[in-house]
Coordinates of C-alpha atoms in Angstrom, one line a residue:
M1 CA -70.5 72.2 -101.2
T2 CA -69.3 71.1 -104.5
N3 CA -65.8 70.2 -105.3
K4 CA -65.6 73.1 -107.6
K5 CA -66.7 75.6 -105.1
W6 CA -64.4 74.1 -102.5
K7 CA -61.5 74.3 -104.8
N8 CA -62.3 77.9 -105.6
S9 CA -62.6 78.7 -102.0
L10 CA -59.4 77.0 -101.2
F11 CA -57.7 78.8 -104.1
S12 CA -59.0 82.1 -102.8
L13 CA -57.8 81.3 -99.4
F14 CA -54.4 80.4 -100.8
I15 CA -54.3 83.7 -102.7
C16 CA -55.4 85.6 -99.8
I17 CA -52.8 84.0 -97.5
S18 CA -50.1 84.5 -100.1
F19 CA -51.2 88.1 -100.5
F20 CA -51.2 88.6 -96.8
L21 CA -47.8 87.2 -96.4
G22 CA -46.5 89.2 -99.2
A23 CA -48.0 92.4 -97.9
C24 CA -46.6 91.7 -94.5
S25 CA -43.2 91.0 -95.9
Q26 CA -43.4 94.1 -98.0
S27 CA -44.7 96.0 -95.2
A28 CA -41.8 94.9 -93.1
G29 CA -39.3 95.8 -95.7
V30 CA -40.9 99.2 -96.2
G31 CA -40.8 99.6 -92.5
E32 CA -37.2 98.8 -92.3
S33 CA -36.5 101.1 -95.1
K34 CA -38.4 103.8 -93.4
L35 CA -36.6 103.2 -90.2
T36 CA -33.3 103.4 -92.0
R37 CA -34.2 106.6 -93.7
T38 CA -35.9 108.3 -90.9
T39 CA -34.0 107.1 -87.9
T40 CA -31.1 109.5 -87.7
S41 CA -28.4 108.0 -85.8
S42 CA -28.4 110.4 -83.1
P43 CA -24.8 111.4 -82.3
Q44 CA -23.3 109.2 -79.7
S45 CA -24.0 110.9 -76.6
T46 CA -20.8 112.8 -76.1
S47 CA -20.5 112.6 -72.5
T48 CA -20.4 116.2 -71.5
P49 CA -17.8 116.4 -68.9
S50 CA -19.7 117.1 -65.9
L51 CA -18.0 119.7 -63.8
T52 CA -16.2 117.5 -61.6
N53 CA -15.6 119.3 -58.4
S54 CA -11.9 119.5 -58.8
P55 CA -10.5 119.1 -55.4
T56 CA -10.3 122.6 -54.2
Q57 CA -7.3 123.0 -52.0
T58 CA -8.7 123.4 -48.6
P59 CA -6.8 126.3 -47.3
T60 CA -4.4 125.1 -44.7
N61 CA -4.6 127.0 -41.5
T62 CA -1.4 128.8 -41.7
P63 CA -0.7 129.6 -38.1
T64 CA -0.7 133.3 -37.6
P65 CA 2.7 134.2 -36.3
T66 CA 2.4 135.2 -32.8
M67 CA 4.4 138.2 -31.8
T68 CA 7.2 137.0 -29.8
L69 CA 8.4 139.9 -27.7
T70 CA 12.1 140.2 -27.8
P71 CA 13.2 140.2 -24.2
T72 CA 14.5 143.5 -23.1
I73 CA 17.9 143.2 -21.6
T74 CA 17.3 144.5 -18.1
T75 CA 20.4 145.2 -16.1
T76 CA 20.0 143.5 -12.8
V77 CA 21.7 145.7 -10.3
T78 CA 23.6 143.5 -8.0
N79 CA 24.5 145.1 -4.7
T80 CA 28.1 144.4 -4.7
P81 CA 29.4 145.5 -1.4
S82 CA 32.0 148.1 -1.8
P83 CA 35.3 147.2 -0.2
T84 CA 35.5 148.9 3.2
Y85 CA 38.1 151.5 3.3
D86 CA 40.4 151.4 6.3
F87 CA 41.3 154.9 7.3
P88 CA 44.8 155.4 8.5
Y89 CA 44.7 155.9 12.3
I90 CA 46.8 157.9 14.7
E91 CA 47.7 157.9 18.4
V92 CA 48.9 160.9 20.4
N93 CA 52.5 160.4 21.4
V94 CA 53.0 163.4 23.7
A95 CA 51.7 164.1 27.2
A96 CA 49.3 166.8 26.0
A97 CA 48.5 168.5 22.7
H98 CA 45.8 170.6 21.0
C99 CA 43.3 169.7 18.3
R100 CA 42.3 172.9 16.4
Y101 CA 39.6 174.3 14.1
G102 CA 42.1 174.9 11.3
P103 CA 45.3 173.4 9.9
S104 CA 47.9 175.4 11.9
K105 CA 48.6 176.4 15.5
S106 CA 47.2 179.9 14.8
F107 CA 43.6 178.6 14.8
L108 CA 41.3 178.4 17.8
H109 CA 41.7 175.5 20.2
A110 CA 39.1 172.8 19.6
A111 CA 39.9 170.1 22.1
D112 CA 42.6 168.8 24.5
L113 CA 44.5 165.8 23.5
Y114 CA 46.5 163.4 25.7
E115 CA 48.9 160.6 25.2
G116 CA 47.3 157.5 23.9
D117 CA 44.2 159.3 22.4
H118 CA 43.2 157.4 19.3
G119 CA 41.5 158.6 16.1
E120 CA 41.1 158.1 12.3
V121 CA 42.7 160.4 9.6
R122 CA 39.9 161.6 7.3
G123 CA 41.8 164.1 5.2
R124 CA 44.8 166.4 4.9
F125 CA 45.4 170.1 4.1
I126 CA 46.9 171.1 0.7
Y127 CA 49.0 174.0 2.1
S128 CA 50.3 172.4 5.3
D129 CA 51.0 169.0 6.7
W130 CA 48.3 169.0 9.3
L131 CA 45.7 166.2 9.4
Y132 CA 41.9 166.2 9.6
V133 CA 41.1 163.7 12.3
K134 CA 38.0 162.1 13.9
F135 CA 39.2 161.2 17.4
D136 CA 37.3 158.4 19.1
K137 CA 36.5 160.5 22.2
L138 CA 35.1 163.4 20.2
N139 CA 31.8 163.7 18.2
Y140 CA 33.4 166.2 15.7
H141 CA 36.4 166.5 13.5
C142 CA 39.4 168.8 14.1
W143 CA 43.0 169.4 12.9
V144 CA 46.1 168.1 14.5
S145 CA 49.9 168.5 13.8
P146 CA 51.5 165.3 12.5
Y147 CA 54.4 165.9 14.9
V148 CA 52.4 165.1 18.1
V149 CA 50.9 161.8 16.8
D150 CA 52.0 158.4 15.4
V151 CA 50.4 157.6 12.1
V152 CA 49.6 154.0 11.1
G153 CA 48.7 153.6 7.4
D154 CA 49.4 155.6 4.2
I155 CA 48.2 159.2 4.2
S156 CA 49.8 160.1 0.9
N157 CA 46.6 159.4 -1.1
M158 CA 44.2 161.0 1.4
N159 CA 41.8 163.6 0.0
Y160 CA 42.5 167.2 0.6
V161 CA 40.0 168.9 2.9
D162 CA 39.5 172.7 3.5
Y163 CA 38.5 174.3 6.7
D164 CA 35.3 176.2 7.3
L165 CA 35.5 178.6 10.1
Q166 CA 31.9 179.8 9.8
S167 CA 30.6 176.3 10.5
I168 CA 32.0 176.3 14.0
G169 CA 29.6 178.7 15.8
S170 CA 27.9 182.1 15.7
F171 CA 29.6 185.4 16.1
D172 CA 26.6 187.5 17.0
L173 CA 28.1 189.2 20.1
Y174 CA 30.8 191.2 18.3
D175 CA 31.4 193.0 15.0
P176 CA 34.3 192.1 12.8
A177 CA 37.3 194.4 12.9
Q178 CA 37.7 196.9 10.2
I179 CA 40.9 197.6 8.2
K180 CA 42.3 201.0 8.9
E181 CA 45.4 201.1 6.7
V182 CA 47.7 198.7 4.7
Y183 CA 51.0 200.0 3.3
R184 CA 54.2 198.7 1.9
R185 CA 57.8 199.6 2.6
G186 CA 60.0 197.7 0.3
D187 CA 59.5 194.0 1.1
E188 CA 57.4 194.6 4.2
V189 CA 53.6 195.1 4.4
T190 CA 52.1 196.6 7.5
I191 CA 48.4 196.0 8.3
E192 CA 46.4 198.0 10.8
W193 CA 42.8 197.5 12.0
T194 CA 40.3 198.7 14.5
R195 CA 40.0 197.2 18.0
V196 CA 36.9 195.1 18.7
P197 CA 36.0 195.4 22.4
M198 CA 35.4 191.9 23.9
T199 CA 35.0 190.6 27.4
E200 CA 38.1 189.1 28.9
D201 CA 36.5 185.6 29.0
D202 CA 35.5 185.8 25.3
D203 CA 38.6 187.5 24.0
R204 CA 40.8 185.4 21.7
G205 CA 42.2 188.3 19.7
Y206 CA 42.5 188.2 15.9
L207 CA 43.7 185.9 13.1
I208 CA 45.3 186.7 9.7
V209 CA 45.3 184.1 6.9
A210 CA 47.3 185.2 3.9
F211 CA 49.1 184.2 0.8
V212 CA 52.5 186.0 0.7
C213 CA 55.5 185.9 -1.6
K214 CA 59.1 185.2 -0.5
D215 CA 61.9 184.4 -2.9
G216 CA 59.5 183.6 -5.7
A217 CA 57.5 181.1 -3.6
Y218 CA 53.8 181.7 -2.9
L219 CA 53.2 180.7 0.7
W220 CA 50.1 180.1 2.8
W221 CA 50.7 182.0 6.0
T222 CA 48.8 182.4 9.3
K223 CA 49.2 184.6 12.3
S224 CA 47.1 184.8 15.5
F225 CA 47.1 187.4 18.2
E226 CA 46.3 186.6 21.8
D227 CA 44.0 189.5 22.7
Q228 CA 42.0 192.4 21.3
Y229 CA 44.7 195.0 22.0
T230 CA 47.1 194.0 19.2
T231 CA 45.8 195.9 16.2
S232 CA 48.7 195.9 13.7
Y233 CA 51.2 193.6 12.2
T234 CA 54.0 193.7 9.7
V235 CA 54.7 190.7 7.3
E236 CA 57.5 190.1 4.8
D237 CA 56.3 190.0 1.2
D238 CA 58.8 190.7 -1.6
G239 CA 56.4 190.6 -4.5
T240 CA 58.5 188.3 -6.7
C241 CA 55.7 185.8 -7.4
S242 CA 53.6 185.6 -10.5
F243 CA 50.4 185.8 -8.4
P244 CA 49.5 188.8 -6.3
S245 CA 49.5 188.4 -2.5
S246 CA 46.3 188.6 -0.5
G247 CA 44.9 188.1 3.0
L248 CA 41.9 187.9 5.3
L249 CA 41.4 189.2 8.9
Y250 CA 39.2 187.5 11.4
T251 CA 38.1 188.6 14.9
V252 CA 38.2 185.6 17.3
E253 CA 36.3 184.9 20.4
K254 CA 36.0 181.7 22.3
H255 CA 32.8 180.6 20.5
G256 CA 34.3 181.0 17.0
F257 CA 35.3 183.3 14.2
S258 CA 33.8 186.5 12.7
E259 CA 33.1 186.8 9.0
P260 CA 36.4 187.5 7.3
V261 CA 37.5 191.0 6.3
N262 CA 39.5 191.4 3.1
I263 CA 42.9 193.0 3.4
P264 CA 43.6 195.3 0.4
W265 CA 47.1 194.0 -0.2
P266 CA 49.5 196.6 -1.8
Q267 CA 51.4 195.1 -4.7
A268 CA 55.2 195.5 -5.0
Q269 CA 56.4 198.1 -7.5
P270 CA 58.4 196.7 -10.4

């Protein structure tokens, strides 16, 4: 190769290299320019708040209130022993006496009593001072006069007890007496009745129990008759009380008393 050709070739190479370098440089600048224009700066990634599981309050197990039963006040019955009541007691102070089925000496004999017999007072009568007694030697109660016994204890607070003549025994053998007539003469009332035939062994007569009036006092009054042959009686009754007088008639035999018959009592005239 000639020097001239070599120089031309070298010059062409130089031109070519210069051109290449310039193109590359230009190309790089253009590229940068394009990058600047086209590359949109994407918005900084706004960190979208991710739904953070905010701590959900775990429900606390609130204990379900248990029903506490209010205790019922139960009264416990305590068997407190009642104080034992000491009945007043009596002792017969005469050689012999009677205990009877009612609170006066007009009532039927119930038992023989002897000095030293002991018993307990269980009651008293409201219209007389006789005592209702359970004697140790008897399995039943009867009435006794306070004048034939010694009393130990207070009888003033004893309960009043009534007598019950129909509880003594049956009266099936004989009919009750019937009232024939009752009349008044001034302050006296006379009562008449029919006779009830009884055997001599059974015969204990009759009994009148009445409320009569004397001097303004209303009195409980009794009268007994020894046998069946006494069929009338006159009693004093002045009619000065605020309550009317009245009475009952019983037929009596050794086993007991009949049903009572009412006495139609004549009232006093003002």
